[in-house]
Short mmCIF file of C-alpha atoms and ligand atoms in Angstrom, two decimals:
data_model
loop_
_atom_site.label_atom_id
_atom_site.label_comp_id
_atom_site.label_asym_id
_atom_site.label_seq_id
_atom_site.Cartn_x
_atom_site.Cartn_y
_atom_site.Cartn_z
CA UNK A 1028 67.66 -19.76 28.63
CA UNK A 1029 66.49 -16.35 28.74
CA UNK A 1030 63.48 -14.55 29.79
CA UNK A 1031 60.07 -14.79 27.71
CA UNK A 1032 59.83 -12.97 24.44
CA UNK A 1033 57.02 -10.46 24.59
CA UNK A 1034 53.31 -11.52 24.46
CA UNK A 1035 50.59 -10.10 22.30
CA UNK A 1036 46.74 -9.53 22.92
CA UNK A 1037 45.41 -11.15 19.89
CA UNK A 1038 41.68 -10.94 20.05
CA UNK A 1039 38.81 -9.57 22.52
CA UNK A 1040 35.11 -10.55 21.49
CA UNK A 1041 31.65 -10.25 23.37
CA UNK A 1042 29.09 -12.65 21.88
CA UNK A 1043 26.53 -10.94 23.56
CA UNK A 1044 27.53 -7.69 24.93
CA UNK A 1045 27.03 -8.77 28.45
CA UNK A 1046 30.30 -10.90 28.68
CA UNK A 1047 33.72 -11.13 26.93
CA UNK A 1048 36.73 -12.61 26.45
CA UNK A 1049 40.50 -11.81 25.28
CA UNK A 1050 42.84 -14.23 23.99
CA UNK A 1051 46.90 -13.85 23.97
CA UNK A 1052 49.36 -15.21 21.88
CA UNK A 1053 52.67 -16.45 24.43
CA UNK A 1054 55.81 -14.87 23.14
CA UNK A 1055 58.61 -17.34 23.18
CA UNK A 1056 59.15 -19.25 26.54
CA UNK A 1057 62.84 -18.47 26.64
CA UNK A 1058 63.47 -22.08 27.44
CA UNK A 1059 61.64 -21.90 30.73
CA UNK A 1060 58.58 -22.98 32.03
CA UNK A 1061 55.87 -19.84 31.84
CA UNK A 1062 53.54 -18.42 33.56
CA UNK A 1063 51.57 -16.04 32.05
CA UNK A 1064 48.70 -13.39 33.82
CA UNK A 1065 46.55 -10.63 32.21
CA UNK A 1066 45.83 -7.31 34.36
CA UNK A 1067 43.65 -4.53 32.80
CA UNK A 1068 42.21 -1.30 34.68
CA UNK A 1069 38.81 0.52 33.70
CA UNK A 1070 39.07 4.25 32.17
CA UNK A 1071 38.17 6.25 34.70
CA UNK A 1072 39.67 4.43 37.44
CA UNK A 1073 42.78 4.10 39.05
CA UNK A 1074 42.87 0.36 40.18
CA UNK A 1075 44.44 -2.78 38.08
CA UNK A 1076 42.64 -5.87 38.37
CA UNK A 1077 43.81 -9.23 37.76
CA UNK A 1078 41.75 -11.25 34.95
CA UNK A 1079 39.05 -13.09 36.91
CA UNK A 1080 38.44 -16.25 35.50
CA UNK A 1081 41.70 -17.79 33.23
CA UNK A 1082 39.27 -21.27 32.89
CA UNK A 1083 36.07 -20.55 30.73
CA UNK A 1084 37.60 -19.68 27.52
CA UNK A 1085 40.38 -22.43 27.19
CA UNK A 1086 43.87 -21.88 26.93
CA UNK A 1087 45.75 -18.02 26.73
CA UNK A 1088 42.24 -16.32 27.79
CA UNK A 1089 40.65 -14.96 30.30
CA UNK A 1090 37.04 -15.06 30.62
CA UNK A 1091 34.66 -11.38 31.52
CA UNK A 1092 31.58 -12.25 33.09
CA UNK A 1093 28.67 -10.23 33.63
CA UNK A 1094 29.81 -9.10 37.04
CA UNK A 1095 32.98 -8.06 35.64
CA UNK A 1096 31.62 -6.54 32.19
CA UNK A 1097 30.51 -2.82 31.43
CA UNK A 1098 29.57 -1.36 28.33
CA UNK A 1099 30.76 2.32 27.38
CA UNK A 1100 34.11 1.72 29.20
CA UNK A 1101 37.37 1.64 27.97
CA UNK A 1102 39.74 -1.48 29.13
CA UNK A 1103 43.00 -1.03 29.12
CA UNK A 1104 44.54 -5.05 29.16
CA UNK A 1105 47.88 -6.28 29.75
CA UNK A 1106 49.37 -9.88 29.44
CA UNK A 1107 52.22 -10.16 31.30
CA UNK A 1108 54.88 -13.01 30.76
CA UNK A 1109 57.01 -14.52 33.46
CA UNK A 1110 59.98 -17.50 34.14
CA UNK A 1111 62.62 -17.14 36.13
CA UNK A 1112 65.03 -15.93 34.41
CA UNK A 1113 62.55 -12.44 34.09
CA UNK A 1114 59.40 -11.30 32.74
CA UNK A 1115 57.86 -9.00 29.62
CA UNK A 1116 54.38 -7.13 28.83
CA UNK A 1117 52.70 -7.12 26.27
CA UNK A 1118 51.33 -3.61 24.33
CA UNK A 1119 48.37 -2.52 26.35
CA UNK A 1120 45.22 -2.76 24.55
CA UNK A 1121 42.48 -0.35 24.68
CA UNK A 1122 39.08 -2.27 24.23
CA UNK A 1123 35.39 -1.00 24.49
CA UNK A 1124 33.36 -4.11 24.91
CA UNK A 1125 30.54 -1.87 22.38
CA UNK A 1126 32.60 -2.31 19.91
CA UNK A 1127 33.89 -6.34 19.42
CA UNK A 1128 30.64 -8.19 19.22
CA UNK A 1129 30.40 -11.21 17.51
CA UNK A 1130 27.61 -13.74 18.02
CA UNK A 1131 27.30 -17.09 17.93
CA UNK A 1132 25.57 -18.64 15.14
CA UNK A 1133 21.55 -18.86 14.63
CA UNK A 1134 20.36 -22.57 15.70
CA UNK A 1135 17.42 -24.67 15.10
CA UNK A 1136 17.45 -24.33 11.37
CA UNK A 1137 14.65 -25.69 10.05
CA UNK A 1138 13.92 -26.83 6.35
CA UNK A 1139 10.71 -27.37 5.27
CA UNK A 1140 8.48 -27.64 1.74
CA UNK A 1141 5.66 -26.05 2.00
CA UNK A 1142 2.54 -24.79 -0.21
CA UNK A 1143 0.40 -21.61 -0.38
CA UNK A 1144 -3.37 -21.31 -0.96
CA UNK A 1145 -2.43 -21.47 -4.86
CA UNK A 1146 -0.28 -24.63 -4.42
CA UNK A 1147 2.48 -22.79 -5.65
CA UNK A 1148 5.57 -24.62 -3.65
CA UNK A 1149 8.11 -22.88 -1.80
CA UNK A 1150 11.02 -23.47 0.84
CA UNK A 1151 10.33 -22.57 4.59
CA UNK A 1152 13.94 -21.68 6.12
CA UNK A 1153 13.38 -21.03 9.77
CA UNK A 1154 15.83 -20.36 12.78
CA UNK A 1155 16.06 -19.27 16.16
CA UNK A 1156 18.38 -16.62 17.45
CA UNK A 1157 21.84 -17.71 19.23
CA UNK A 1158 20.88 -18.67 23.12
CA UNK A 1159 22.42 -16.39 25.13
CA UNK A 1160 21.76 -12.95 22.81
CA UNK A 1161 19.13 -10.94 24.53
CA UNK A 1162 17.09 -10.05 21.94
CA UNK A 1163 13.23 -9.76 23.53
CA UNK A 1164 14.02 -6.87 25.25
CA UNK A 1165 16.13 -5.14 22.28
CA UNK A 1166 19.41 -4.83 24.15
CA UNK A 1167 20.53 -6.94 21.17
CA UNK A 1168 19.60 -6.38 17.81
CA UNK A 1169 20.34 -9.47 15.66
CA UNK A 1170 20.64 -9.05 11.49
CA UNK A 1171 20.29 -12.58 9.58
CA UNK A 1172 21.90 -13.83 6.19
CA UNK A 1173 20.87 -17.55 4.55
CA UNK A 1174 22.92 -19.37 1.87
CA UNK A 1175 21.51 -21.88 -0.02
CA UNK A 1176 23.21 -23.85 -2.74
CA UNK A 1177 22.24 -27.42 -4.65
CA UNK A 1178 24.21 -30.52 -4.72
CA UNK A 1179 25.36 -29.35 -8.28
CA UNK A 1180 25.90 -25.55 -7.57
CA UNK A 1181 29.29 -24.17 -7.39
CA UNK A 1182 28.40 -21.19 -5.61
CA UNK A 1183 25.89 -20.21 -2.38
CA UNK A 1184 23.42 -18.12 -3.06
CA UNK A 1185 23.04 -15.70 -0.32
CA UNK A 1186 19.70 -13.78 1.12
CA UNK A 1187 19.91 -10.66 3.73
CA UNK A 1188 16.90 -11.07 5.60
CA UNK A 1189 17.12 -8.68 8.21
CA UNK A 1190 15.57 -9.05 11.56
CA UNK A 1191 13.63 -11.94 10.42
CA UNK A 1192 14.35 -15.30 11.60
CA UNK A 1193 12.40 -17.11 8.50
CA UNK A 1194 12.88 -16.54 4.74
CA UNK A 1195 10.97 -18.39 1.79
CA UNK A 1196 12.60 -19.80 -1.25
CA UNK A 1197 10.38 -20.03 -4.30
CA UNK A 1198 12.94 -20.75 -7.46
CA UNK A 1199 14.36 -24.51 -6.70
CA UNK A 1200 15.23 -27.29 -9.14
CA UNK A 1201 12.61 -30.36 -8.26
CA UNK A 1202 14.57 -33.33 -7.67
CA UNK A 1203 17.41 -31.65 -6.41
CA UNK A 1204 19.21 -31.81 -3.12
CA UNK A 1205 19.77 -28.20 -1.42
CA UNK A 1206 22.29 -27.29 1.92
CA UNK A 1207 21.52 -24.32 3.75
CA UNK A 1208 23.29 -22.50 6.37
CA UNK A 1209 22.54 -19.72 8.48
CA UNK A 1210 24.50 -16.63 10.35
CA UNK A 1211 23.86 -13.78 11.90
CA UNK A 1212 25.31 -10.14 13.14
CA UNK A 1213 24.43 -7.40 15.64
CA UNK A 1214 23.26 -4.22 14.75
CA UNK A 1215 26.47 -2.78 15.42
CA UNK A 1216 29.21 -5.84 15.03
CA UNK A 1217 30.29 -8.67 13.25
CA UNK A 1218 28.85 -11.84 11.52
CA UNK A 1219 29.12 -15.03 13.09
CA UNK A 1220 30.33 -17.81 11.44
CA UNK A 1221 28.11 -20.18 9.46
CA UNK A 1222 25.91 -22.40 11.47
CA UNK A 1223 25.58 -25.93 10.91
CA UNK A 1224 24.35 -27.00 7.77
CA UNK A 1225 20.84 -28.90 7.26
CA UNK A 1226 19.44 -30.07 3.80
CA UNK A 1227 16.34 -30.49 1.71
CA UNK A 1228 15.46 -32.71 -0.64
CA UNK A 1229 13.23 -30.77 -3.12
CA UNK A 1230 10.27 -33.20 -4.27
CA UNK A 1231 9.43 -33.72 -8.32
CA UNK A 1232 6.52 -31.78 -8.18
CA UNK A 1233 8.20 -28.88 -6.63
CA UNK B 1300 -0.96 5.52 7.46
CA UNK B 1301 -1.54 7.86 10.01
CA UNK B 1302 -4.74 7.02 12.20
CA UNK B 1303 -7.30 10.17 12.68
CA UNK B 1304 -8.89 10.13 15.46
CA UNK B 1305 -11.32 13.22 15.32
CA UNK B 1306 -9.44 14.80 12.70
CA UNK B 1307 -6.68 14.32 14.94
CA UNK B 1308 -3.38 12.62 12.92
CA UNK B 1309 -1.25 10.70 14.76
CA UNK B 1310 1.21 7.58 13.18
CA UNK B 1311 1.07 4.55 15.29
CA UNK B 1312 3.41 4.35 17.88
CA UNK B 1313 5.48 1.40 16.04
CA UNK B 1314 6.23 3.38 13.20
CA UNK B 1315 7.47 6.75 15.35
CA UNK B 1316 9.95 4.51 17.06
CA UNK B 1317 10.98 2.68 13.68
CA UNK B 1318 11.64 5.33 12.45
CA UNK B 1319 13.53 7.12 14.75
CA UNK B 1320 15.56 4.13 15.39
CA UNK B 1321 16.29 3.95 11.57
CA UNK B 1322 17.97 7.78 12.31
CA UNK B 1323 19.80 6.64 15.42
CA UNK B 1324 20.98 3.82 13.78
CA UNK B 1325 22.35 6.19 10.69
CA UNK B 1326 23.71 8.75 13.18
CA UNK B 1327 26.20 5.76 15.14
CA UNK B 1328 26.87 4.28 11.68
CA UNK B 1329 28.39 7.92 10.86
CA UNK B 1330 29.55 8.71 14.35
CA UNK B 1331 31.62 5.05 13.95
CA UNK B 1332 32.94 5.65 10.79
CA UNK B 1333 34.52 9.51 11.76
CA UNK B 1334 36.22 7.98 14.40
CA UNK B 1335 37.60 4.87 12.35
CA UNK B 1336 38.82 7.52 10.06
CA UNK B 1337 40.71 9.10 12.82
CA UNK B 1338 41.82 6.79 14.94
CA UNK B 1339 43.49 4.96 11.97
CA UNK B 1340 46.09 8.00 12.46
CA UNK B 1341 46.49 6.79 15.88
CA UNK B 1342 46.45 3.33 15.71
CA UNK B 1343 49.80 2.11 17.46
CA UNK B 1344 50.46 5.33 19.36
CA UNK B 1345 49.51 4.07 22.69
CA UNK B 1346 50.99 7.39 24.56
CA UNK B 1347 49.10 9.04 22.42
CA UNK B 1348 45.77 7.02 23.11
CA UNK B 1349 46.12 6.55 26.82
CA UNK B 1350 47.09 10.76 26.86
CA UNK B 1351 43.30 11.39 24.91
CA UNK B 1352 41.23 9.45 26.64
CA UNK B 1353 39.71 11.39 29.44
CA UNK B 1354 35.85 11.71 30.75
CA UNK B 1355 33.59 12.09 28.39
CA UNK B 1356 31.85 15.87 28.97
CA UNK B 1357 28.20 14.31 28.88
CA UNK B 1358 28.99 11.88 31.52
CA UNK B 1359 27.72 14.85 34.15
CA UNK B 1360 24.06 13.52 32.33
CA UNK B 1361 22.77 10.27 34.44
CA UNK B 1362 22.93 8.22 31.28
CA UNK B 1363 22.28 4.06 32.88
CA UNK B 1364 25.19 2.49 32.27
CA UNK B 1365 23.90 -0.82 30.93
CA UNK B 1366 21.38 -2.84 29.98
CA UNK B 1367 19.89 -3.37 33.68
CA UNK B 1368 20.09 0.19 34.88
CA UNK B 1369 18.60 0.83 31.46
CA UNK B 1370 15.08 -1.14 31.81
CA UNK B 1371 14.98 0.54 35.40
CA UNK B 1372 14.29 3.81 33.99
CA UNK B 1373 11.35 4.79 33.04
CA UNK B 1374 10.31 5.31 29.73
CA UNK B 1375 9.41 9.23 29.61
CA UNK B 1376 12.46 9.71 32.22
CA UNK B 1377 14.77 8.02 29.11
CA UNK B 1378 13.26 9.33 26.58
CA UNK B 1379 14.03 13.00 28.26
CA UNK B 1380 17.71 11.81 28.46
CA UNK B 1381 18.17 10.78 25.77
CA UNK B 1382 16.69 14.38 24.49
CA UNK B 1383 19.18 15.79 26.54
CA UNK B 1384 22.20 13.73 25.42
CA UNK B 1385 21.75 14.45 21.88
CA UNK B 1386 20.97 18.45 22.56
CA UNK B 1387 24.31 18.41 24.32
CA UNK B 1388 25.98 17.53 20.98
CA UNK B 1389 24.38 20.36 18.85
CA UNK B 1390 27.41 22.97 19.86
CA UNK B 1391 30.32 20.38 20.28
CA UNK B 1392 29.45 19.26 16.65
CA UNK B 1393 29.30 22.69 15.26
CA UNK B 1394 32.98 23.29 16.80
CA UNK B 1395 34.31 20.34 15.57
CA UNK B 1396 33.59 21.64 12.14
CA UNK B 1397 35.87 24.28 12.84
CA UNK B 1398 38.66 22.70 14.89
CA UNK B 1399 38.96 19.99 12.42
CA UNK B 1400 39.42 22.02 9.35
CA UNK B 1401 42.47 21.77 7.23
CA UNK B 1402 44.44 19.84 10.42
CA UNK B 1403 43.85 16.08 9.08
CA UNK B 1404 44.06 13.61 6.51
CA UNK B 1405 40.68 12.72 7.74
CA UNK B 1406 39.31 16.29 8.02
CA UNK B 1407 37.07 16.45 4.87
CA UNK B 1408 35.64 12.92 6.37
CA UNK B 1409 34.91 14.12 9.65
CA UNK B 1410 33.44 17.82 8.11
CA UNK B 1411 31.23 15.76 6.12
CA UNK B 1412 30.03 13.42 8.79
CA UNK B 1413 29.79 16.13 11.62
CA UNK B 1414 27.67 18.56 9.40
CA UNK B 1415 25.73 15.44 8.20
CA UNK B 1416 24.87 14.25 12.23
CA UNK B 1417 23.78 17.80 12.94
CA UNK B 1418 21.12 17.86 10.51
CA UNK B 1419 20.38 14.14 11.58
CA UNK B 1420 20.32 15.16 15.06
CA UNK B 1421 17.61 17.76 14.24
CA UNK B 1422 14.95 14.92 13.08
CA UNK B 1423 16.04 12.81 15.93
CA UNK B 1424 15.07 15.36 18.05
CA UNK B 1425 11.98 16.40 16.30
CA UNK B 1426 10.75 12.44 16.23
CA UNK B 1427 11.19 11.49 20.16
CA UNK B 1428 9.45 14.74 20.88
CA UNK B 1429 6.57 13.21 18.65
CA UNK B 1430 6.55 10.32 20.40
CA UNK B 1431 6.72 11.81 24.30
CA UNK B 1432 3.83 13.93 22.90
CA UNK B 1433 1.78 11.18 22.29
CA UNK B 1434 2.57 7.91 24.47
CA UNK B 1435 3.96 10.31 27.68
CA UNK B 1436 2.13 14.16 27.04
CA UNK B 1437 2.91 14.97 30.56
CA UNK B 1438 6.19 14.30 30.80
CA UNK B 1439 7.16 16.20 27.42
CA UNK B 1440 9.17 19.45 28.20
CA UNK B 1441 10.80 17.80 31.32
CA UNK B 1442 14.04 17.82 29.21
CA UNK B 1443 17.51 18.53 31.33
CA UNK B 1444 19.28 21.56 29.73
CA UNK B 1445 21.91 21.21 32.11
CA UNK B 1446 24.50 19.80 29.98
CA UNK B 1447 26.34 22.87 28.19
CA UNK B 1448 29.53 22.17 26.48
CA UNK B 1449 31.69 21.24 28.88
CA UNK B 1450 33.93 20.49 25.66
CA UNK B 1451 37.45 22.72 26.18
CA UNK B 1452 37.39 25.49 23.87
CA UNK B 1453 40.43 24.55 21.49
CA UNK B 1454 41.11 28.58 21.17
CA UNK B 1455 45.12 28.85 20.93
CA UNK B 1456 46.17 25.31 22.60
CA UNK B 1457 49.12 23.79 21.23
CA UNK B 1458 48.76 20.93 18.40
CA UNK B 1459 48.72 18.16 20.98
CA UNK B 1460 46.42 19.05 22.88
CA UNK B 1461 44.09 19.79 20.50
CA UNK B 1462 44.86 16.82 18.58
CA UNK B 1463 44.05 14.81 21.94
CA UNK B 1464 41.11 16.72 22.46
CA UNK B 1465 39.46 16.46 19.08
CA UNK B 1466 40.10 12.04 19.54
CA UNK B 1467 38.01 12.12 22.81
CA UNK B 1468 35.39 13.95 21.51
CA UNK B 1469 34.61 12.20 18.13
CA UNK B 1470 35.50 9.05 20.54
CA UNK B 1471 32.80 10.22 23.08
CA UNK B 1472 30.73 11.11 19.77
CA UNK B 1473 30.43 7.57 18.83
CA UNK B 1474 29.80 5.93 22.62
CA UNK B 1475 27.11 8.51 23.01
CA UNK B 1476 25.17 8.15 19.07
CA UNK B 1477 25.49 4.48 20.50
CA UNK B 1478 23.94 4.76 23.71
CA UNK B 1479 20.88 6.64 22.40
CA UNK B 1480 20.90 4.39 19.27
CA UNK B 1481 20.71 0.99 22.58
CA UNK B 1482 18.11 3.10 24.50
CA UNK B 1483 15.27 3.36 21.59
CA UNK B 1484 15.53 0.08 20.58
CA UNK B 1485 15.41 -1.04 24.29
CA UNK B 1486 12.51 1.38 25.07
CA UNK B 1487 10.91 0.24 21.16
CA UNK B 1488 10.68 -3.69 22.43
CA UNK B 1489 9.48 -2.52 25.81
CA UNK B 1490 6.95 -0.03 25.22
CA UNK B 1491 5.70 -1.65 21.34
CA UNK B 1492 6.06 -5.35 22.08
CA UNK B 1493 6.48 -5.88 25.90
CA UNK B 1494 9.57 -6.90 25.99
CA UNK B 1495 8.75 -9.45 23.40
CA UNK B 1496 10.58 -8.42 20.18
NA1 NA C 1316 42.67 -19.35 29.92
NA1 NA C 1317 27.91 -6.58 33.49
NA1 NA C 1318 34.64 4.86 23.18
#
């Protein structure tokens, strides 16, 4: 029995740069039941805090709302380890919420075959930003990727499209069966993972 | 195309802030990527970190300090600061030219990218002045020249401190390129799409 091995700050990520969240890795336990807290202070000021929610974001986490949230501010975080036999801190880590934004995946993918005036065929991909990304009033800016691939293809193909949240597909095999998936990134972030997958079946006369 | 009002020229309003934006977005892309460079020097040296970071000089300029305070602003009165946030970078960038030089790994990186944002800077400037001119005319020229270098002058400080000094700048370099960067494209879905971008 000894005291806890050090812990370790693994990951902080906003998904919306109005909230975010840090996960720890425990050190070893040392044999002992452990307790573990985070406490981080704000650049600029001299008080620690103690994390304010341990809950939302499951287990070794603690959970930023917006109340406790700023932009443009350094945290410096802490995860502290405890048992009885003594206690040990992790490495403090210096995080600007700016700078770990990762969104949730686009929803409502939509797949649809559709025709233009010269009843040339195409595929309508459509999708809505993630919920809680505010991006009406441009506080987030949201990039989107598609990959499509056909029963028989090895590999996705994969489509930038920008801002937009549709994209149309002329080249497809009639007959065939396609899977597309959608994610997205902020202006100034990373991607999300891949959203859930929808297919098409393409018609014969595609 | 520009629309010509009685032989007047003016590019729609959309277009100004596109393409301003498409500059702001270049300058924090550039701004992000000197720092990277840097801070990889840095990276476990918490001492070192915790011993750098100190206010940022432009924080004397009442830049809103989220996305809230943003919207509360209005338009001409950010447009003005955010005129005055990137003005108060034209001297601190030409220094860090200089104080750079010959010290770092990084330094050809950072040269390149400081020189690069001051010309950048330049059209920035030049394209929200086009754009107070012609959706807020009486509100252009109400720019706040207040904010002079308050940047120490890195004349014969040791290493260390200069070192330190030189992080929090390109550090308050990149929080600043993306501040202004936020601001257009807040005041861009505001002012061309009513909040509905
Ligand atoms: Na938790
Ligand atoms: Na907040
Ligand atoms: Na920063």
């Amino acid at each position: 029995q000894s005291p806890p091995g050090k812990p370790e700050i693994h990951k902080c990520r906003s998904p919306d740069k109005e909230t975010f969240t840090c996960w720890w890795n425990p050190g070893t336990d040392g044999g002992l039941p452990t307790n573990y807290s985070l406490t981080y202070s704000k650049e600029g000021e001299k008080t620690t805090h103690e994390c304010p929610d341990y809950k939302t974001s499951g287990p070794n986490s603690c959970f930023f709302s917006k109340q406790y949230t700023s932009i443009w501010k350094i945290y410096i975080i802490t995860v502290n380890a405890t048992n009885q036999m003594g206690s040990s801190a992790s490495d403090p880590l210096y995080v600007d919420v700016t700078y770990i934004v990762e969104p949730e995946p686009p929803r409502n993918l939509t797949l649809e075959v559709k025709q233009l005036k010269d009843k040339k065929m195409y595929l309508w991909i459509k999708w809505s930003p993630p919920t809680i990304t505010d991006v009406k009033t441009g506080w987030f800016t949201m990039e989107y990727e598609i990959r499509l691939k056909s029963e028989e293809a090895d590999e996705w193909e994969t489509h930038f499209t920008g801002q937009q949240t549709h994209f149309k597909v002329f080249d497809l095999y009639p007959g065939q069966k396609y899977f597309v998936q959608t994610r997205c990134k902020p202006d100034h972030g990373y991607w999300s993972r891949w959203g859930q997958e929808n297919s098409i079946e393409i018609p014969n006369d595609f | 195309l520009p629309i010509c009002p009685g032989g007047n020229c003016q590019m729609p309003l959309q277009e100004l802030f596109d393409r301003v934006i498409m500059l702001s977005h270049y300058i924090y892309m550039l701004s992000a990527d000197m720092f990277i460079e840097l801070d990889k020097q840095y990276a476990q040296d918490h001492e070192f970190i915790a011993k750098a970071i100190s206010d940022c000089p432009t924080s004397s300029l009442a830049t809103p300090e989220g996305k809230e305070e943003a919207q509360q602003v209005p338009p001409e009165v950010l447009l003005n600061l955010i005129l005055s946030l990137v003005h108060s970078w034209n001297d601190p960038l030409f220094q860090l030219v200089t104080e750079v030089d010959g010290i770092h790994e990084a330094s050809d990186a950072i040269i390149s990218r400081a020189k690069e944002i001051g010309e950048q800077n330049k059209r920035l400037l030049e394209g929200i002045e086009k754009i107070l001119g012609q959706a807020y005319p009486e509100a252009k020229g109400n720019e706040v020249y207040s904010v002079w270098s308050q940047f120490p002058s890195l004349q014969g400080v040791d290493e260390e401190s200069r070192d330190l000094a030189i992080y929090n700048k390109i550090r308050c370099l990149r929080r600043d390129s993306h501040k202004v960067d936020n601001y257009l494209k807040l005041l861009r879905c505001r002012i061309v799409h009513n909040n509905n971008c």
